[in-house]
Amino acid sequence: ELKVEQNPLFLSMQEGKNYTIYCNYSTTSDRLYWYRQDPGKSLESLFVLLSNGAVKQEGRLMASLDTKARLSTLHITAAVHDLSATYFCAPSYGGATNKLIFGTGTLLAVQP
Amino acid sequence: DTAVSQTPKYLVTQMGNDKSIKCEQNLGHDTMYWYKQDSKKFLKIMFSYNNKELIINETVPNRFSPKSPDKAHLNLHINSLELGDSAVYFCASSQVMTAGELFFGEGSRLTVL
């Protein structure tokens, strides 16, 4: 059975601190996406990781992909309150169908 | 200009009724999807169409029937609604051959009473 697990499920952190969210998936995939969802809102694409060893950075967020370990990480540097949201990872399956299987989500709460 | 738009945004209805949700994208993408997000925020893929052809059909009750009149539109019809159908339904689109990300609509919150 295909599983995508995120760790932690809930993260409360102080502004200025660093932390990493982990995404483990059970079945090999060579592509993975990270999304952000604010309460009651849609999903916003953050990163597209298309190969083993891919690393992308945008502002205080950095994502990486290790396809051999079936692991992706989302690193938060010097967190600010505006980063509070739920973050989802989603490896892609089904080749051309680009079927994204979403992880369990990580609710991030950054405290001032 | 809204890239992926869904209507209605909210539906409240009684068990046993039938309802439809419409989705339109103006991004020129060739593939559209329906996802269901439950109360625990878990997102599950339901269907996908590529140029009007059904390419993903997950284990979903046959009360759910998608239809794609053209590649810019994907509708979802639900018959005989049940309490467990209450969720937020998201439409998304992508350009599959470029391995691009999915662009999501704002969601349609369905409440079955």
PDB file of C-alpha atoms in Angstrom:
ATOM      1  CA  GLU A   1       0.000   0.000   0.000  1.00  0.00           C
ATOM      2  CA  LEU A   2       1.282   3.421  -0.958  1.00  0.00           C
ATOM      3  CA  LYS A   3       1.893   5.599   2.094  1.00  0.00           C
ATOM      4  CA  VAL A   4       3.138   9.145   2.443  1.00  0.00           C
ATOM      5  CA  GLU A   5       3.923  10.154   5.990  1.00  0.00           C
ATOM      6  CA  GLN A   6       4.990  13.506   7.332  1.00  0.00           C
ATOM      7  CA  ASN A   7       6.758  14.132  10.582  1.00  0.00           C
ATOM      8  CA  PRO A   8       5.836  15.933  12.705  1.00  0.00           C
ATOM      9  CA  LEU A   9       2.077  16.246  12.245  1.00  0.00           C
ATOM     10  CA  PHE A  10       2.028  19.364  14.371  1.00  0.00           C
ATOM     11  CA  LEU A  11       4.858  21.786  14.993  1.00  0.00           C
ATOM     12  CA  SER A  12       4.785  24.740  17.313  1.00  0.00           C
ATOM     13  CA  MET A  13       7.877  26.861  17.115  1.00  0.00           C
ATOM     14  CA  GLN A  14       9.067  30.295  18.103  1.00  0.00           C
ATOM     15  CA  GLU A  15       9.943  32.994  15.666  1.00  0.00           C
ATOM     16  CA  GLY A  16      13.582  32.967  14.727  1.00  0.00           C
ATOM     17  CA  LYS A  17      14.039  29.241  15.199  1.00  0.00           C
ATOM     18  CA  ASN A  18      14.941  26.621  12.608  1.00  0.00           C
ATOM     19  CA  TYR A  19      13.211  23.317  12.009  1.00  0.00           C
ATOM     20  CA  THR A  20      12.785  20.551   9.443  1.00  0.00           C
ATOM     21  CA  ILE A  21       9.669  18.742   8.288  1.00  0.00           C
ATOM     22  CA  TYR A  22      10.211  15.230   6.977  1.00  0.00           C
ATOM     23  CA  CYS A  23       8.268  13.445   4.264  1.00  0.00           C
ATOM     24  CA  ASN A  24       8.707   9.701   3.860  1.00  0.00           C
ATOM     25  CA  TYR A  25       6.999   7.749   1.114  1.00  0.00           C
ATOM     26  CA  SER A  26       6.751   3.997   0.753  1.00  0.00           C
ATOM     27  CA  THR A  27       6.962   3.588  -3.021  1.00  0.00           C
ATOM     28  CA  THR A  28       9.653   4.993  -5.274  1.00  0.00           C
ATOM     29  CA  SER A  29       8.868   8.215  -7.078  1.00  0.00           C
ATOM     30  CA  ASP A  30      11.221  10.521  -8.932  1.00  0.00           C
ATOM     31  CA  ARG A  31       9.128  13.659  -8.505  1.00  0.00           C
ATOM     32  CA  LEU A  32       7.774  15.376  -5.439  1.00  0.00           C
ATOM     33  CA  TYR A  33       5.853  18.560  -4.747  1.00  0.00           C
ATOM     34  CA  TRP A  34       5.410  20.690  -1.655  1.00  0.00           C
ATOM     35  CA  TYR A  35       2.264  22.709  -1.033  1.00  0.00           C
ATOM     36  CA  ARG A  36       1.091  25.191   1.553  1.00  0.00           C
ATOM     37  CA  GLN A  37      -2.490  25.538   2.750  1.00  0.00           C
ATOM     38  CA  ASP A  38      -3.775  28.374   4.913  1.00  0.00           C
ATOM     39  CA  PRO A  39      -6.924  27.711   6.987  1.00  0.00           C
ATOM     40  CA  GLY A  40     -10.000  27.609   4.797  1.00  0.00           C
ATOM     41  CA  LYS A  41      -7.975  28.301   1.666  1.00  0.00           C
ATOM     42  CA  SER A  42      -6.715  26.529  -1.392  1.00  0.00           C
ATOM     43  CA  LEU A  43      -3.373  24.789  -1.852  1.00  0.00           C
ATOM     44  CA  GLU A  44      -0.454  26.859  -3.041  1.00  0.00           C
ATOM     45  CA  SER A  45       2.490  25.265  -4.793  1.00  0.00           C
ATOM     46  CA  LEU A  46       5.821  25.887  -3.068  1.00  0.00           C
ATOM     47  CA  PHE A  47       8.380  23.593  -4.676  1.00  0.00           C
ATOM     48  CA  VAL A  48       8.674  21.157  -7.547  1.00  0.00           C
ATOM     49  CA  LEU A  49      11.479  18.610  -7.098  1.00  0.00           C
ATOM     50  CA  LEU A  50      12.067  16.634 -10.271  1.00  0.00           C
ATOM     51  CA  SER A  51      15.130  14.502  -9.615  1.00  0.00           C
ATOM     52  CA  ASN A  52      17.250  12.823  -6.974  1.00  0.00           C
ATOM     53  CA  GLY A  53      19.331  15.363  -5.092  1.00  0.00           C
ATOM     54  CA  ALA A  54      17.160  18.298  -6.152  1.00  0.00           C
ATOM     55  CA  VAL A  55      17.270  21.265  -3.783  1.00  0.00           C
ATOM     56  CA  LYS A  56      15.096  24.341  -4.090  1.00  0.00           C
ATOM     57  CA  GLN A  57      15.020  27.444  -1.912  1.00  0.00           C
ATOM     58  CA  GLU A  58      12.561  30.279  -1.639  1.00  0.00           C
ATOM     59  CA  GLY A  59      12.940  32.786   1.142  1.00  0.00           C
ATOM     60  CA  ARG A  60      13.065  31.006   4.503  1.00  0.00           C
ATOM     61  CA  LEU A  61      12.067  27.642   3.046  1.00  0.00           C
ATOM     62  CA  MET A  62      14.320  25.036   1.449  1.00  0.00           C
ATOM     63  CA  ALA A  63      13.202  21.683   0.079  1.00  0.00           C
ATOM     64  CA  SER A  64      15.271  18.668  -0.894  1.00  0.00           C
ATOM     65  CA  LEU A  65      14.632  15.263  -2.397  1.00  0.00           C
ATOM     66  CA  ASP A  66      16.420  11.932  -1.893  1.00  0.00           C
ATOM     67  CA  THR A  67      14.659   9.444  -4.136  1.00  0.00           C
ATOM     68  CA  LYS A  68      16.815   6.518  -3.003  1.00  0.00           C
ATOM     69  CA  ALA A  69      15.846   7.035   0.617  1.00  0.00           C
ATOM     70  CA  ARG A  70      12.297   7.949  -0.451  1.00  0.00           C
ATOM     71  CA  LEU A  71      12.630  11.075   1.662  1.00  0.00           C
ATOM     72  CA  SER A  72      12.024  14.769   1.174  1.00  0.00           C
ATOM     73  CA  THR A  73      12.649  17.522   3.675  1.00  0.00           C
ATOM     74  CA  LEU A  74      11.325  21.044   4.077  1.00  0.00           C
ATOM     75  CA  HIS A  75      13.667  23.173   6.135  1.00  0.00           C
ATOM     76  CA  ILE A  76      12.487  26.361   7.787  1.00  0.00           C
ATOM     77  CA  THR A  77      15.089  28.971   8.625  1.00  0.00           C
ATOM     78  CA  ALA A  78      14.432  31.736  11.160  1.00  0.00           C
ATOM     79  CA  ALA A  79      10.697  31.168  11.215  1.00  0.00           C
ATOM     80  CA  VAL A  80       8.280  34.085  11.117  1.00  0.00           C
ATOM     81  CA  HIS A  81       4.595  34.153  12.008  1.00  0.00           C
ATOM     82  CA  ASP A  82       3.583  34.417   8.334  1.00  0.00           C
ATOM     83  CA  LEU A  83       4.837  30.895   7.759  1.00  0.00           C
ATOM     84  CA  SER A  84       2.071  29.481   9.954  1.00  0.00           C
ATOM     85  CA  ALA A  85       0.074  27.101   7.740  1.00  0.00           C
ATOM     86  CA  THR A  86      -0.318  23.426   6.900  1.00  0.00           C
ATOM     87  CA  TYR A  87       2.392  22.009   4.654  1.00  0.00           C
ATOM     88  CA  PHE A  88       1.882  18.998   2.444  1.00  0.00           C
ATOM     89  CA  CYS A  89       4.318  16.903   0.480  1.00  0.00           C
ATOM     90  CA  ALA A  90       3.086  14.939  -2.529  1.00  0.00           C
ATOM     91  CA  PRO A  91       5.139  12.445  -4.531  1.00  0.00           C
ATOM     92  CA  SER A  92       3.945  11.795  -8.048  1.00  0.00           C
ATOM     93  CA  TYR A  93       2.937   8.435  -9.468  1.00  0.00           C
ATOM     94  CA  GLY A  94       1.389   7.077 -12.606  1.00  0.00           C
ATOM     95  CA  GLY A  95       3.903   8.500 -15.057  1.00  0.00           C
ATOM     96  CA  ALA A  96       2.145  10.775 -17.489  1.00  0.00           C
ATOM     97  CA  THR A  97      -0.959  10.973 -15.321  1.00  0.00           C
ATOM     98  CA  ASN A  98       1.056  12.873 -12.660  1.00  0.00           C
ATOM     99  CA  LYS A  99      -1.065  11.455  -9.864  1.00  0.00           C
ATOM    100  CA  LEU A 100      -0.063  13.267  -6.687  1.00  0.00           C
ATOM    101  CA  ILE A 101      -0.493  11.341  -3.451  1.00  0.00           C
ATOM    102  CA  PHE A 102      -0.559  13.784  -0.583  1.00  0.00           C
ATOM    103  CA  GLY A 103       1.088  13.292   2.759  1.00  0.00           C
ATOM    104  CA  THR A 104      -0.661  13.614   6.090  1.00  0.00           C
ATOM    105  CA  GLY A 105       0.203  17.296   6.345  1.00  0.00           C
ATOM    106  CA  THR A 106       2.178  19.212   8.971  1.00  0.00           C
ATOM    107  CA  LEU A 107       0.433  22.018  10.809  1.00  0.00           C
ATOM    108  CA  LEU A 108       3.012  24.674  11.578  1.00  0.00           C
ATOM    109  CA  ALA A 109       2.282  27.311  14.207  1.00  0.00           C
ATOM    110  CA  VAL A 110       4.919  29.983  14.612  1.00  0.00           C
ATOM    111  CA  GLN A 111       4.598  31.829  17.891  1.00  0.00           C
ATOM    112  CA  PRO A 112       5.748  35.457  18.184  1.00  0.00           C
TER     113      PRO A 112
ATOM    114  CA  ASP B   1      -8.296  36.372 -13.480  1.00  0.00           C
ATOM    115  CA  THR B   2      -8.935  33.197 -11.505  1.00  0.00           C
ATOM    116  CA  ALA B   3      -6.878  30.330 -12.946  1.00  0.00           C
ATOM    117  CA  VAL B   4      -8.984  27.446 -11.601  1.00  0.00           C
ATOM    118  CA  SER B   5     -12.481  28.358 -10.517  1.00  0.00           C
ATOM    119  CA  GLN B   6     -15.088  26.190  -8.839  1.00  0.00           C
ATOM    120  CA  THR B   7     -18.776  26.745  -8.265  1.00  0.00           C
ATOM    121  CA  PRO B   8     -20.436  26.732  -5.888  1.00  0.00           C
ATOM    122  CA  LYS B   9     -18.070  27.443  -3.017  1.00  0.00           C
ATOM    123  CA  TYR B  10     -20.534  26.194  -0.462  1.00  0.00           C
ATOM    124  CA  LEU B  11     -23.285  23.569  -0.628  1.00  0.00           C
ATOM    125  CA  VAL B  12     -25.542  22.553   2.219  1.00  0.00           C
ATOM    126  CA  THR B  13     -27.985  19.791   1.429  1.00  0.00           C
ATOM    127  CA  GLN B  14     -29.961  16.908   2.850  1.00  0.00           C
ATOM    128  CA  MET B  15     -29.021  13.239   2.690  1.00  0.00           C
ATOM    129  CA  GLY B  16     -30.299  11.547  -0.414  1.00  0.00           C
ATOM    130  CA  ASN B  17     -30.146  14.636  -2.606  1.00  0.00           C
ATOM    131  CA  ASP B  18     -28.076  14.990  -5.777  1.00  0.00           C
ATOM    132  CA  LYS B  19     -25.611  17.838  -6.290  1.00  0.00           C
ATOM    133  CA  SER B  20     -23.058  19.002  -8.830  1.00  0.00           C
ATOM    134  CA  ILE B  21     -19.846  20.998  -8.612  1.00  0.00           C
ATOM    135  CA  LYS B  22     -18.388  22.721 -11.647  1.00  0.00           C
ATOM    136  CA  CYS B  23     -14.770  23.519 -12.376  1.00  0.00           C
ATOM    137  CA  GLU B  24     -13.151  25.607 -15.099  1.00  0.00           C
ATOM    138  CA  GLN B  25      -9.498  26.393 -15.779  1.00  0.00           C
ATOM    139  CA  ASN B  26      -8.119  29.117 -18.036  1.00  0.00           C
ATOM    140  CA  LEU B  27      -4.475  28.013 -17.886  1.00  0.00           C
ATOM    141  CA  GLY B  28      -4.581  25.992 -21.089  1.00  0.00           C
ATOM    142  CA  HIS B  29      -3.673  22.829 -19.178  1.00  0.00           C
ATOM    143  CA  ASP B  30      -4.486  19.407 -20.575  1.00  0.00           C
ATOM    144  CA  THR B  31      -5.289  17.564 -17.346  1.00  0.00           C
ATOM    145  CA  MET B  32      -7.794  18.193 -14.579  1.00  0.00           C
ATOM    146  CA  TYR B  33      -8.344  16.489 -11.243  1.00  0.00           C
ATOM    147  CA  TRP B  34     -10.795  16.142  -8.381  1.00  0.00           C
ATOM    148  CA  TYR B  35      -9.475  15.766  -4.844  1.00  0.00           C
ATOM    149  CA  LYS B  36     -11.445  15.303  -1.630  1.00  0.00           C
ATOM    150  CA  GLN B  37     -10.204  16.823   1.638  1.00  0.00           C
ATOM    151  CA  ASP B  38     -11.825  15.451   4.763  1.00  0.00           C
ATOM    152  CA  SER B  39     -12.226  17.036   8.177  1.00  0.00           C
ATOM    153  CA  LYS B  40      -8.738  15.890   9.185  1.00  0.00           C
ATOM    154  CA  LYS B  41      -7.255  17.704   6.184  1.00  0.00           C
ATOM    155  CA  PHE B  42      -6.396  14.445   4.447  1.00  0.00           C
ATOM    156  CA  LEU B  43      -6.357  14.907   0.669  1.00  0.00           C
ATOM    157  CA  LYS B  44      -7.366  12.018  -1.542  1.00  0.00           C
ATOM    158  CA  ILE B  45      -7.393  11.911  -5.331  1.00  0.00           C
ATOM    159  CA  MET B  46     -10.664  10.880  -6.890  1.00  0.00           C
ATOM    160  CA  PHE B  47     -10.532  11.363 -10.655  1.00  0.00           C
ATOM    161  CA  SER B  48      -8.454  12.844 -13.425  1.00  0.00           C
ATOM    162  CA  TYR B  49      -9.152  13.671 -17.056  1.00  0.00           C
ATOM    163  CA  ASN B  50      -6.637  14.319 -19.805  1.00  0.00           C
ATOM    164  CA  ASN B  51      -8.123  16.023 -22.852  1.00  0.00           C
ATOM    165  CA  LYS B  52     -11.585  14.766 -21.943  1.00  0.00           C
ATOM    166  CA  GLU B  53     -10.387  11.189 -21.366  1.00  0.00           C
ATOM    167  CA  LEU B  54     -10.671   9.617 -17.910  1.00  0.00           C
ATOM    168  CA  ILE B  55      -7.154   8.594 -16.836  1.00  0.00           C
ATOM    169  CA  ILE B  56      -7.459   8.231 -13.068  1.00  0.00           C
ATOM    170  CA  ASN B  57     -10.448   6.618 -11.404  1.00  0.00           C
ATOM    171  CA  GLU B  58      -9.682   5.823  -7.797  1.00  0.00           C
ATOM    172  CA  THR B  59     -11.789   3.673  -5.511  1.00  0.00           C
ATOM    173  CA  VAL B  60     -14.727   6.018  -5.247  1.00  0.00           C
ATOM    174  CA  PRO B  61     -18.414   5.070  -4.832  1.00  0.00           C
ATOM    175  CA  ASN B  62     -20.176   5.041  -8.167  1.00  0.00           C
ATOM    176  CA  ARG B  63     -22.505   7.702  -6.798  1.00  0.00           C
ATOM    177  CA  PHE B  64     -19.722  10.050  -7.862  1.00  0.00           C
ATOM    178  CA  SER B  65     -19.606  10.700 -11.588  1.00  0.00           C
ATOM    179  CA  PRO B  66     -17.163  13.109 -13.235  1.00  0.00           C
ATOM    180  CA  LYS B  67     -17.711  14.625 -16.647  1.00  0.00           C
ATOM    181  CA  SER B  68     -15.381  16.634 -18.817  1.00  0.00           C
ATOM    182  CA  PRO B  69     -17.118  18.360 -21.733  1.00  0.00           C
ATOM    183  CA  ASP B  70     -13.803  19.824 -22.879  1.00  0.00           C
ATOM    184  CA  LYS B  71     -10.287  20.074 -21.538  1.00  0.00           C
ATOM    185  CA  ALA B  72     -11.022  23.344 -19.741  1.00  0.00           C
ATOM    186  CA  HIS B  73     -13.956  21.994 -17.748  1.00  0.00           C
ATOM    187  CA  LEU B  74     -14.433  19.181 -15.267  1.00  0.00           C
ATOM    188  CA  ASN B  75     -17.638  18.668 -13.345  1.00  0.00           C
ATOM    189  CA  LEU B  76     -18.476  16.363 -10.469  1.00  0.00           C
ATOM    190  CA  HIS B  77     -21.966  15.014  -9.908  1.00  0.00           C
ATOM    191  CA  ILE B  78     -22.859  13.223  -6.709  1.00  0.00           C
ATOM    192  CA  ASN B  79     -26.016  11.139  -6.377  1.00  0.00           C
ATOM    193  CA  SER B  80     -27.805  10.090  -3.208  1.00  0.00           C
ATOM    194  CA  LEU B  81     -25.618  12.123  -0.900  1.00  0.00           C
ATOM    195  CA  GLU B  82     -24.515  10.586   2.390  1.00  0.00           C
ATOM    196  CA  LEU B  83     -23.234  12.143   5.607  1.00  0.00           C
ATOM    197  CA  GLY B  84     -19.736  10.832   4.841  1.00  0.00           C
ATOM    198  CA  ASP B  85     -19.634  12.854   1.640  1.00  0.00           C
ATOM    199  CA  SER B  86     -19.261  16.024   3.673  1.00  0.00           C
ATOM    200  CA  ALA B  87     -15.849  17.417   2.773  1.00  0.00           C
ATOM    201  CA  VAL B  88     -14.098  20.062   0.751  1.00  0.00           C
ATOM    202  CA  TYR B  89     -13.751  19.093  -2.904  1.00  0.00           C
ATOM    203  CA  PHE B  90     -10.839  20.609  -4.773  1.00  0.00           C
ATOM    204  CA  CYS B  91     -10.462  20.818  -8.503  1.00  0.00           C
ATOM    205  CA  ALA B  92      -6.956  21.119  -9.941  1.00  0.00           C
ATOM    206  CA  SER B  93      -5.268  21.314 -13.310  1.00  0.00           C
ATOM    207  CA  SER B  94      -1.790  20.689 -14.665  1.00  0.00           C
ATOM    208  CA  GLN B  95       0.150  20.389 -17.875  1.00  0.00           C
ATOM    209  CA  VAL B  96       1.154  16.792 -17.483  1.00  0.00           C
ATOM    210  CA  MET B  97       3.857  16.410 -20.104  1.00  0.00           C
ATOM    211  CA  THR B  98       5.936  19.174 -18.514  1.00  0.00           C
ATOM    212  CA  ALA B  99       5.679  17.483 -15.074  1.00  0.00           C
ATOM    213  CA  GLY B 100       4.238  20.735 -13.813  1.00  0.00           C
ATOM    214  CA  GLU B 101       2.637  21.225 -10.471  1.00  0.00           C
ATOM    215  CA  LEU B 102      -1.088  21.059  -9.914  1.00  0.00           C
ATOM    216  CA  PHE B 103      -2.914  24.359  -9.634  1.00  0.00           C
ATOM    217  CA  PHE B 104      -5.853  24.126  -7.273  1.00  0.00           C
ATOM    218  CA  GLY B 105      -9.181  25.869  -7.180  1.00  0.00           C
ATOM    219  CA  GLU B 106     -10.516  27.459  -3.999  1.00  0.00           C
ATOM    220  CA  GLY B 107     -12.511  24.389  -3.073  1.00  0.00           C
ATOM    221  CA  SER B 108     -16.197  23.608  -2.681  1.00  0.00           C
ATOM    222  CA  ARG B 109     -17.304  22.854   0.852  1.00  0.00           C
ATOM    223  CA  LEU B 110     -20.108  20.293   0.865  1.00  0.00           C
ATOM    224  CA  THR B 111     -22.130  19.749   4.022  1.00  0.00           C
ATOM    225  CA  VAL B 112     -24.640  16.918   4.079  1.00  0.00           C
ATOM    226  CA  LEU B 113     -27.230  17.095   6.848  1.00  0.00           C
TER     227      LEU B 113
END
